PDB file of C-alpha atoms in Angstrom:
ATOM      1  CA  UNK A   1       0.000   0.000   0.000  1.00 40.00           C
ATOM      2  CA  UNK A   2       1.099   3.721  -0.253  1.00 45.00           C
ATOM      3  CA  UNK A   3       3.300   4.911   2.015  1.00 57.00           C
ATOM      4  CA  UNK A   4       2.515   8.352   0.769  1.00 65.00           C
ATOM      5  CA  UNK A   5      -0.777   9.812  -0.685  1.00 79.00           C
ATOM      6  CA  UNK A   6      -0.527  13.280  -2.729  1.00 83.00           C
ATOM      7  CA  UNK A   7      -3.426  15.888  -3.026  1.00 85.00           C
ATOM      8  CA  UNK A   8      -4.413  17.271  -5.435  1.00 91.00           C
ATOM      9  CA  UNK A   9      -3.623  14.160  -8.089  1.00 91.00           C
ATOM     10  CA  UNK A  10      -3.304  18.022 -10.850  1.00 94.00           C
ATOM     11  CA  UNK A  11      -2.824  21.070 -10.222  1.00 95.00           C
ATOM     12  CA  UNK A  12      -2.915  24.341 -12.728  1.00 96.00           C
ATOM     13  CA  UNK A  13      -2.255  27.906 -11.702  1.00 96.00           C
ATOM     14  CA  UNK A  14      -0.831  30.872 -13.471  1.00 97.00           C
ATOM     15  CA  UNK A  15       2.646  32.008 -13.037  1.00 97.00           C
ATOM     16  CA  UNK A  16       3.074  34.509 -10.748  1.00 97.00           C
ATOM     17  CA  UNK A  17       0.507  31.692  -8.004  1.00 97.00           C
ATOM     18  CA  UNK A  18       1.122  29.724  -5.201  1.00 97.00           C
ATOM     19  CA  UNK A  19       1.166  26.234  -5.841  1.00 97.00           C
ATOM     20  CA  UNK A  20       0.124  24.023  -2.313  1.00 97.00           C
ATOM     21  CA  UNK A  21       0.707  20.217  -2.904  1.00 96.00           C
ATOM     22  CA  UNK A  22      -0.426  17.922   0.200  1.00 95.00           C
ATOM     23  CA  UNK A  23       0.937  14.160   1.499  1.00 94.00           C
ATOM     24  CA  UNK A  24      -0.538  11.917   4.034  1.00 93.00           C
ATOM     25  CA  UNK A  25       1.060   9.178   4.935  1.00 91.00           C
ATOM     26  CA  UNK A  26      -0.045   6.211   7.059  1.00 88.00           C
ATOM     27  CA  UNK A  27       3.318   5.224   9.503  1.00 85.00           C
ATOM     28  CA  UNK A  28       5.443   6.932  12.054  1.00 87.00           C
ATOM     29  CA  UNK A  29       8.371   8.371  10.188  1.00 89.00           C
ATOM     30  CA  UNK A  30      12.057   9.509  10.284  1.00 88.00           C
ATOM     31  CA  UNK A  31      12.087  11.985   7.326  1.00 91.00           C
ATOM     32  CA  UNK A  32       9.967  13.213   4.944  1.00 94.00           C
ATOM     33  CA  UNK A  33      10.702  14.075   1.916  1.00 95.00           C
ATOM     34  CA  UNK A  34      10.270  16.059  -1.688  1.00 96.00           C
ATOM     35  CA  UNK A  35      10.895  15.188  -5.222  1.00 96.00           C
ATOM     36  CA  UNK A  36      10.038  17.021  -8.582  1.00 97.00           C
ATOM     37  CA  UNK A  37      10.564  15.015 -11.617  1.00 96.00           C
ATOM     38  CA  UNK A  38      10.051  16.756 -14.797  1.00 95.00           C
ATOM     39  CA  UNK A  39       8.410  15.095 -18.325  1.00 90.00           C
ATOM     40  CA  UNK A  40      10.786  12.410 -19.569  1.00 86.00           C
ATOM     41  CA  UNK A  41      13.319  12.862 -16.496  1.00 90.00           C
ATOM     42  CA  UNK A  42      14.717  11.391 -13.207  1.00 91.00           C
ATOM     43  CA  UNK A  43      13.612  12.383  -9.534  1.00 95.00           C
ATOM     44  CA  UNK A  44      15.185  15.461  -8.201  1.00 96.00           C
ATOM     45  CA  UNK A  45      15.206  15.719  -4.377  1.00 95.00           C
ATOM     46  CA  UNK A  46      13.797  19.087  -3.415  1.00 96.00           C
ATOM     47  CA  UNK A  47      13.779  19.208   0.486  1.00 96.00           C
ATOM     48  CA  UNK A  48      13.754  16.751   3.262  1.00 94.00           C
ATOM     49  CA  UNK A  49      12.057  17.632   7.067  1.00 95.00           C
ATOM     50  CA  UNK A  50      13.107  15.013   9.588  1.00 93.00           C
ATOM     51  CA  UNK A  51      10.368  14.112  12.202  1.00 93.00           C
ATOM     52  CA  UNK A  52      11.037  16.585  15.235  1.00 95.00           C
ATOM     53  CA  UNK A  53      11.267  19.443  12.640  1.00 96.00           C
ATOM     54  CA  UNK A  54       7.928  21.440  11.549  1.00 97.00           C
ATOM     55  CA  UNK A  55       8.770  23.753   8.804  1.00 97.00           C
ATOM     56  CA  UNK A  56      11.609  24.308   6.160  1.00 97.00           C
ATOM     57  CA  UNK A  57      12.355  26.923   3.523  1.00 96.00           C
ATOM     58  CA  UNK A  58      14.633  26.445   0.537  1.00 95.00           C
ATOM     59  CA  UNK A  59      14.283  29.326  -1.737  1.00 96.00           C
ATOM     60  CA  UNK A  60      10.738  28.925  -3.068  1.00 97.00           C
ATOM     61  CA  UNK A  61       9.596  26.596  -1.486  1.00 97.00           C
ATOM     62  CA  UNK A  62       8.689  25.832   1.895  1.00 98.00           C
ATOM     63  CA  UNK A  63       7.594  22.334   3.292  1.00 98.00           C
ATOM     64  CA  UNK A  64       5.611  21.986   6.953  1.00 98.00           C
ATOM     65  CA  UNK A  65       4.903  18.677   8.989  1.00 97.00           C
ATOM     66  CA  UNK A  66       2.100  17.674  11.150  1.00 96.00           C
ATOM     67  CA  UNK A  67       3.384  14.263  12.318  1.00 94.00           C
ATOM     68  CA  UNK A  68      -0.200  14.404  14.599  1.00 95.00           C
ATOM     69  CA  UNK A  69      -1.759  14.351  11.433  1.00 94.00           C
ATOM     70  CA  UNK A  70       0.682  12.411   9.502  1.00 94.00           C
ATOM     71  CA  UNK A  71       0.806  14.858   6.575  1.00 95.00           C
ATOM     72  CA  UNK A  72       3.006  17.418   4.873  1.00 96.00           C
ATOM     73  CA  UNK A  73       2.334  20.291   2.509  1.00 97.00           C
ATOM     74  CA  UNK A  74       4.897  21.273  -0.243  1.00 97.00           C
ATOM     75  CA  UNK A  75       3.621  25.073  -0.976  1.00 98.00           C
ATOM     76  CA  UNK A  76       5.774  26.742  -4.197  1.00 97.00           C
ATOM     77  CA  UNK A  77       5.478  30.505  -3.827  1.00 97.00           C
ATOM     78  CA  UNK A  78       5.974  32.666  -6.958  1.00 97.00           C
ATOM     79  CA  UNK A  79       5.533  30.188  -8.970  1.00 97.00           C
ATOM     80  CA  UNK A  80       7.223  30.150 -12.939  1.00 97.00           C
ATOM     81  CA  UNK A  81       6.745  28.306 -15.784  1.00 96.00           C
ATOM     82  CA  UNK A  82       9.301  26.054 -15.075  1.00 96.00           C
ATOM     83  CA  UNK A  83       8.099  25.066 -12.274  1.00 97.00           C
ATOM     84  CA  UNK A  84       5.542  22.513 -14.284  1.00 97.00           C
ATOM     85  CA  UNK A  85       6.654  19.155 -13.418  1.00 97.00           C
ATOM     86  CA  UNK A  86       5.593  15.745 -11.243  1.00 96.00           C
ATOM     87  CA  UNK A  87       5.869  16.370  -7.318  1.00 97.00           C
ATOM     88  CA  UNK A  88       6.149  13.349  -5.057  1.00 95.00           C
ATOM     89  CA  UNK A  89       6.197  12.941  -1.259  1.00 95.00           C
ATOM     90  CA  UNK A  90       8.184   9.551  -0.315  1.00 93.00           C
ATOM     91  CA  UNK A  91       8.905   8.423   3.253  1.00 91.00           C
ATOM     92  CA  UNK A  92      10.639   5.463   4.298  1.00 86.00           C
ATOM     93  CA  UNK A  93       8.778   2.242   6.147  1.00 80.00           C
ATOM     94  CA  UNK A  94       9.573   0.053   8.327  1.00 75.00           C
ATOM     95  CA  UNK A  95      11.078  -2.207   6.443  1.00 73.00           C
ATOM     96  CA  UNK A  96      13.977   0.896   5.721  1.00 76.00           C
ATOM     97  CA  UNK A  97      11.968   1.245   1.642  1.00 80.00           C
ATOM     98  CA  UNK A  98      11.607   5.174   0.562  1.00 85.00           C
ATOM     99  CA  UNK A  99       7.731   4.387  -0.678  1.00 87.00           C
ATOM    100  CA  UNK A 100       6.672   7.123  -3.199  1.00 90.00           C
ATOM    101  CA  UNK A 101       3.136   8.707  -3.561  1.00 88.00           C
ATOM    102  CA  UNK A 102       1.521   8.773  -7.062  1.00 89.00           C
ATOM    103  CA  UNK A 103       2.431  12.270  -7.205  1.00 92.00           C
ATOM    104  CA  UNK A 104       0.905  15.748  -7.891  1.00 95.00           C
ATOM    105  CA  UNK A 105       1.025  16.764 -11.388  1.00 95.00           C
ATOM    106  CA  UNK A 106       1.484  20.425 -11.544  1.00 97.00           C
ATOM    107  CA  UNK A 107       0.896  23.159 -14.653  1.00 97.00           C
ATOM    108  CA  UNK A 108       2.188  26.594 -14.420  1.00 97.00           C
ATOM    109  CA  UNK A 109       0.756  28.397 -17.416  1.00 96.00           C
ATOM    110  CA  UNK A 110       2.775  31.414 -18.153  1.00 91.00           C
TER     111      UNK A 110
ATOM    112  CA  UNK B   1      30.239  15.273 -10.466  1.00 62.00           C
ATOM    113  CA  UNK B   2      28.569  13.637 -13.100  1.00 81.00           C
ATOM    114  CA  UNK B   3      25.251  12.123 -11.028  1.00 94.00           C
ATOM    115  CA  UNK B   4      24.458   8.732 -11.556  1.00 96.00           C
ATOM    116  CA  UNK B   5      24.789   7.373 -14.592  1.00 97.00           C
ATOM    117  CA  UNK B   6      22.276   5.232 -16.607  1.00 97.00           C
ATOM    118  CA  UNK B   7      22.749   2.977 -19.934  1.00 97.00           C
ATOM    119  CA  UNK B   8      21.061   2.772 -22.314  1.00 97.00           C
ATOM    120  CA  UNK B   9      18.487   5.931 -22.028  1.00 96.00           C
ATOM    121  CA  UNK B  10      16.087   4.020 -24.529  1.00 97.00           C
ATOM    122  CA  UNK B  11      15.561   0.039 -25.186  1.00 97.00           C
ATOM    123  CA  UNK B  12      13.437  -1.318 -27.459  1.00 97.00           C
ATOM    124  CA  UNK B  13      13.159  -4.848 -27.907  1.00 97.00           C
ATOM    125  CA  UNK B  14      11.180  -8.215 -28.420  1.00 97.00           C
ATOM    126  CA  UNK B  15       9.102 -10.175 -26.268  1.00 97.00           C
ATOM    127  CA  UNK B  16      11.377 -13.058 -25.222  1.00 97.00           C
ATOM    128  CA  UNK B  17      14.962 -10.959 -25.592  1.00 97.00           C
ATOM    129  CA  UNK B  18      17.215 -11.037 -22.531  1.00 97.00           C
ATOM    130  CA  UNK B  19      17.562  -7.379 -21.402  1.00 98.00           C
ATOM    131  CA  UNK B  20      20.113  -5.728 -19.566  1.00 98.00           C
ATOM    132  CA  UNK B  21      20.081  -2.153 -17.806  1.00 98.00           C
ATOM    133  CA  UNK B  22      23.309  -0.656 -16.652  1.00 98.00           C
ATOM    134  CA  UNK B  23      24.133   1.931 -13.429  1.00 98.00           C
ATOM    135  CA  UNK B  24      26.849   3.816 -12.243  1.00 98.00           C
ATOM    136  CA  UNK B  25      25.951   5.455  -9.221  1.00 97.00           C
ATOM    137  CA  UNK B  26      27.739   8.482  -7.578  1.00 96.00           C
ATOM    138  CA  UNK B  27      31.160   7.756  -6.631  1.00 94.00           C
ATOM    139  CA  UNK B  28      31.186   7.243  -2.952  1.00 92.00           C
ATOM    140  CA  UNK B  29      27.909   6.448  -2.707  1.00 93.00           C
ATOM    141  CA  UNK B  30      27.267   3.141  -0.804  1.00 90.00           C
ATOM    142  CA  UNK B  31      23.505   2.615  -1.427  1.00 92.00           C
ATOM    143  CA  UNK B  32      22.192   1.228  -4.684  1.00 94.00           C
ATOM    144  CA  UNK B  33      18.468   1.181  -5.743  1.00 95.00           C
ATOM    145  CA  UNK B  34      16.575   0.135  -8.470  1.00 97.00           C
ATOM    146  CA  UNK B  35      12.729   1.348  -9.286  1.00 96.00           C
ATOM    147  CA  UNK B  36      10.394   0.700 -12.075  1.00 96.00           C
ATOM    148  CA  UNK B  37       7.806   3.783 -12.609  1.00 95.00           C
ATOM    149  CA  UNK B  38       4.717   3.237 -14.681  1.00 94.00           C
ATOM    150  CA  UNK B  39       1.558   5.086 -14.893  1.00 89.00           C
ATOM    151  CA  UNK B  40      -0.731   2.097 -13.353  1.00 88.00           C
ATOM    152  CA  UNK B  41       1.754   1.246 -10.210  1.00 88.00           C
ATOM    153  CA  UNK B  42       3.701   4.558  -9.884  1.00 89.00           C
ATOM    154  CA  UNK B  43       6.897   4.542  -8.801  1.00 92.00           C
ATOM    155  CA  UNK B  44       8.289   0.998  -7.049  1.00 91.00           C
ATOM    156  CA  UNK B  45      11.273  -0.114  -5.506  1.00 92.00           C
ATOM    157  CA  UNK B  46      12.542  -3.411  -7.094  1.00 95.00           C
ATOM    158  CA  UNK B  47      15.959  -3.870  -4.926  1.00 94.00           C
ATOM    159  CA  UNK B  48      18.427  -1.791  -3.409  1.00 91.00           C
ATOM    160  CA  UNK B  49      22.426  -2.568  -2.240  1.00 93.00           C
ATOM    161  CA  UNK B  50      24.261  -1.357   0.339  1.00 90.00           C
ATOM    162  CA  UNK B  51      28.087  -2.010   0.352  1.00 92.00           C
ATOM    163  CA  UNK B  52      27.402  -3.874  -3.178  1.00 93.00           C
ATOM    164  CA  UNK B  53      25.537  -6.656  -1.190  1.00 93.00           C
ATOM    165  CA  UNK B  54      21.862  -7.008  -1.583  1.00 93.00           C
ATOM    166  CA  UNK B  55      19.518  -6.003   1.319  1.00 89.00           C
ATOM    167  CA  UNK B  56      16.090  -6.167  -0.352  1.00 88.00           C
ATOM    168  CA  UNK B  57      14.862  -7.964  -3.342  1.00 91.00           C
ATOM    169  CA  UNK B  58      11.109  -8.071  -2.185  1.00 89.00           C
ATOM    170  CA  UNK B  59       9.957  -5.812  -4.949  1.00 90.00           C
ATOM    171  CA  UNK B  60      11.484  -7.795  -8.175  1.00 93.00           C
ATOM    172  CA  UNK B  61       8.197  -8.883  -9.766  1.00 87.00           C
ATOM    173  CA  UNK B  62       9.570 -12.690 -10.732  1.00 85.00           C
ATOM    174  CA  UNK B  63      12.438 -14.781 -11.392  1.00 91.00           C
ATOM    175  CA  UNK B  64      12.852 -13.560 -14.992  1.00 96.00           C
ATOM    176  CA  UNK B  65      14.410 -10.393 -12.807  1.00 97.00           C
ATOM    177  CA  UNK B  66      17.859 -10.232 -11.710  1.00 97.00           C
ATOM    178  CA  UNK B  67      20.667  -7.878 -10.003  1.00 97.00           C
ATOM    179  CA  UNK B  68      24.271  -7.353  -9.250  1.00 97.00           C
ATOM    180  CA  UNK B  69      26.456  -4.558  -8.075  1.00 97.00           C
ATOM    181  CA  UNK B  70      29.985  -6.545  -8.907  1.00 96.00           C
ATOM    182  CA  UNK B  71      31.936  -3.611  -7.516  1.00 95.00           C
ATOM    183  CA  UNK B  72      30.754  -0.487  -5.776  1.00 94.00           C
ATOM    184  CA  UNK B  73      30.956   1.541  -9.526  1.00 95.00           C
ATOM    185  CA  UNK B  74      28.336  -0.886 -11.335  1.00 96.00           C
ATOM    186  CA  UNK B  75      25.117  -2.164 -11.227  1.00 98.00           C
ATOM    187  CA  UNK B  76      23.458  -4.365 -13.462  1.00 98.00           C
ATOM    188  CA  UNK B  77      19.133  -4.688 -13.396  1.00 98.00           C
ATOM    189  CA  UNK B  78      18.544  -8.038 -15.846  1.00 98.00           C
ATOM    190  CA  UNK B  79      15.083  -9.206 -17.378  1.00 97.00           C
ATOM    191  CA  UNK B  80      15.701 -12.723 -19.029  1.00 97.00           C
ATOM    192  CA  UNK B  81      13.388 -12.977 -20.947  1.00 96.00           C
ATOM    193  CA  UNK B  82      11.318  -9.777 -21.408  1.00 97.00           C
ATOM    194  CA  UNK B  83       7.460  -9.684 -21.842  1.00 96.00           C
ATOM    195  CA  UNK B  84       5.696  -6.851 -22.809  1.00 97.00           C
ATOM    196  CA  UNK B  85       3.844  -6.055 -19.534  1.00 95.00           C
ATOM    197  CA  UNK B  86       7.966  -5.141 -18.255  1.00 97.00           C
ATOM    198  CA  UNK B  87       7.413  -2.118 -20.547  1.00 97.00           C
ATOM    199  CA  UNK B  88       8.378   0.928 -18.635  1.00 97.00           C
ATOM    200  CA  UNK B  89      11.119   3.685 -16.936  1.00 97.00           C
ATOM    201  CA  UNK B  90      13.548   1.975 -14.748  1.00 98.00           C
ATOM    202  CA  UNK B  91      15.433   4.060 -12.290  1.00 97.00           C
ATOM    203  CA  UNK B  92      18.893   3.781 -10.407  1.00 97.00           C
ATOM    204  CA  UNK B  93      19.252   6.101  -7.635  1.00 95.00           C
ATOM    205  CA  UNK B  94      22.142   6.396  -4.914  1.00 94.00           C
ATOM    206  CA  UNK B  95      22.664   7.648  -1.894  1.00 91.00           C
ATOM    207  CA  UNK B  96      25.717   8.580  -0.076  1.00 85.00           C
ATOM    208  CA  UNK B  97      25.477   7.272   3.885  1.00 69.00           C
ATOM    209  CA  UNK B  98      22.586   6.211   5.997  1.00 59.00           C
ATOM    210  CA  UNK B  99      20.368   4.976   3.303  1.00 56.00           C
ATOM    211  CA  UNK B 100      17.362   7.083   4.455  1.00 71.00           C
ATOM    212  CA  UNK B 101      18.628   9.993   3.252  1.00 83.00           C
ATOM    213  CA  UNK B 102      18.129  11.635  -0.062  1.00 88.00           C
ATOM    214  CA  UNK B 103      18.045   9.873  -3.112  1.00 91.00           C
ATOM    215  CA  UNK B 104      20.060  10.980  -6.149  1.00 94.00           C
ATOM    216  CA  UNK B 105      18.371   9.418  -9.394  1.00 95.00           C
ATOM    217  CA  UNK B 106      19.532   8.891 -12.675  1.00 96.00           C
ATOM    218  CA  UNK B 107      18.046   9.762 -16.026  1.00 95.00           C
ATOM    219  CA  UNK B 108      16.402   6.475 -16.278  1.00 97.00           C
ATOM    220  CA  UNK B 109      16.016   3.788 -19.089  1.00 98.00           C
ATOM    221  CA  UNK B 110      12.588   3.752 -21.251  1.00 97.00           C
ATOM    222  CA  UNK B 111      12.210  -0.231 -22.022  1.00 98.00           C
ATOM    223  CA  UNK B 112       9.676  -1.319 -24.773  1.00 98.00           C
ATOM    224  CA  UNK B 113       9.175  -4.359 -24.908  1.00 97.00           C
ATOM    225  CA  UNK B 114       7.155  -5.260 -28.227  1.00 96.00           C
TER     226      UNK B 114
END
């Protein structure tokens, strides 16, 4: 089963929006963490936010944790054309496997 | 650094051919992992190595899969022999220490498998 669960499965805002991508996830956790993966391309890791942490920036983007809720929001201020890509949350189980979600498929229209 | 590296980028071949997928993973790396991304299952992890031995093989879907990692420079994903249904991206991704830390993916390999 998924580790990770991503909402919304699309997203499609105008450049210049804010672009909020959710993850649930269903098992205590030691990190959390962010990919983009662009059309025809590998993963890219964005950001990870370890358990005891609630909030991190890097540039655009900035990532919060609610382990009481067992979820995560990726929100992309400002956001440009080439921001359009594939955005997955992926945690690790028990068993020590980084489990992906299905991923948020995001359109910046410029 | 070059990022890990992934041969070929594109395979297209018959139902029946032995297959091979190659990885070089980041020099220094010590974690190895294999996934297999398609638009019905996502993204899944097939096997991952750390220190070139194998710690998890769970997610190969049969016996007509197979993996090494000779040497800590070289991995090798096999499909012997290919059906179509193995039709998809497969990913190599390293990682440098603790192996729940970031992954760093390669570009991937598109098998078709006609």
């Amino acid at each position: 089963s998924q580790q990770g669960e991503e909402d919304p499965q699309a997203l499609s805002i105008q450049e210049g929006e804010n672009a909020t991508m959710n993850c649930s996830y269903k098992t205590s956790i030691n990190n959390l963490q962010w990919y983009r993966q662009n059309s025809g391309r590998g993963l890219v890791h964005l950001i990870l936010i370890r358990s005891n942490e609630r909030e991190k920036h890097s540039g655009r983007l900035r990532v919060t944790l609610d382990t009481s809720k067992k979820s995560s929001s990726l929100l992309i201020t400002a956001s440009r054309a080439a921001d359009t890509a594939s955005y997955f949350c992926a945690t690790y189980n028990q068993g020590g496997k980084l489990i992906f979600g299905q991923g948020t498929e995001l359109s910046v229209k410029p | 650094d070059a990022g890990v590296i992934q041969s070929p980028r594109h395979e297209v071949t018959e139902m029946g051919q032995e297959v091979t997928l190659r990885c070089k993973p980041i020099s220094g790396h010590n974690s190895l992992f294999w996934y297999r991304q398609t638009m019905m299952r996502g993204l899944e992890l097939l096997i991952y190595f750390n220190n070139n031995v194998p710690i998890d093989d769970s997610g190969m879907p049969e016996d007509r899969f197979s993996a090494k990692m000779p040497n800590a420079s070289f991995s090798t994903l096999k499909i012997q022999p290919s059906e179509p249904r193995d039709s998809a991206v497969y990913f190599c991704a390293s990682t440098l220490g603790a192996h729940m830390d970031e992954q760093f993916f390669g570009p991937g390999t598109r098998l078709t498998v006609l």
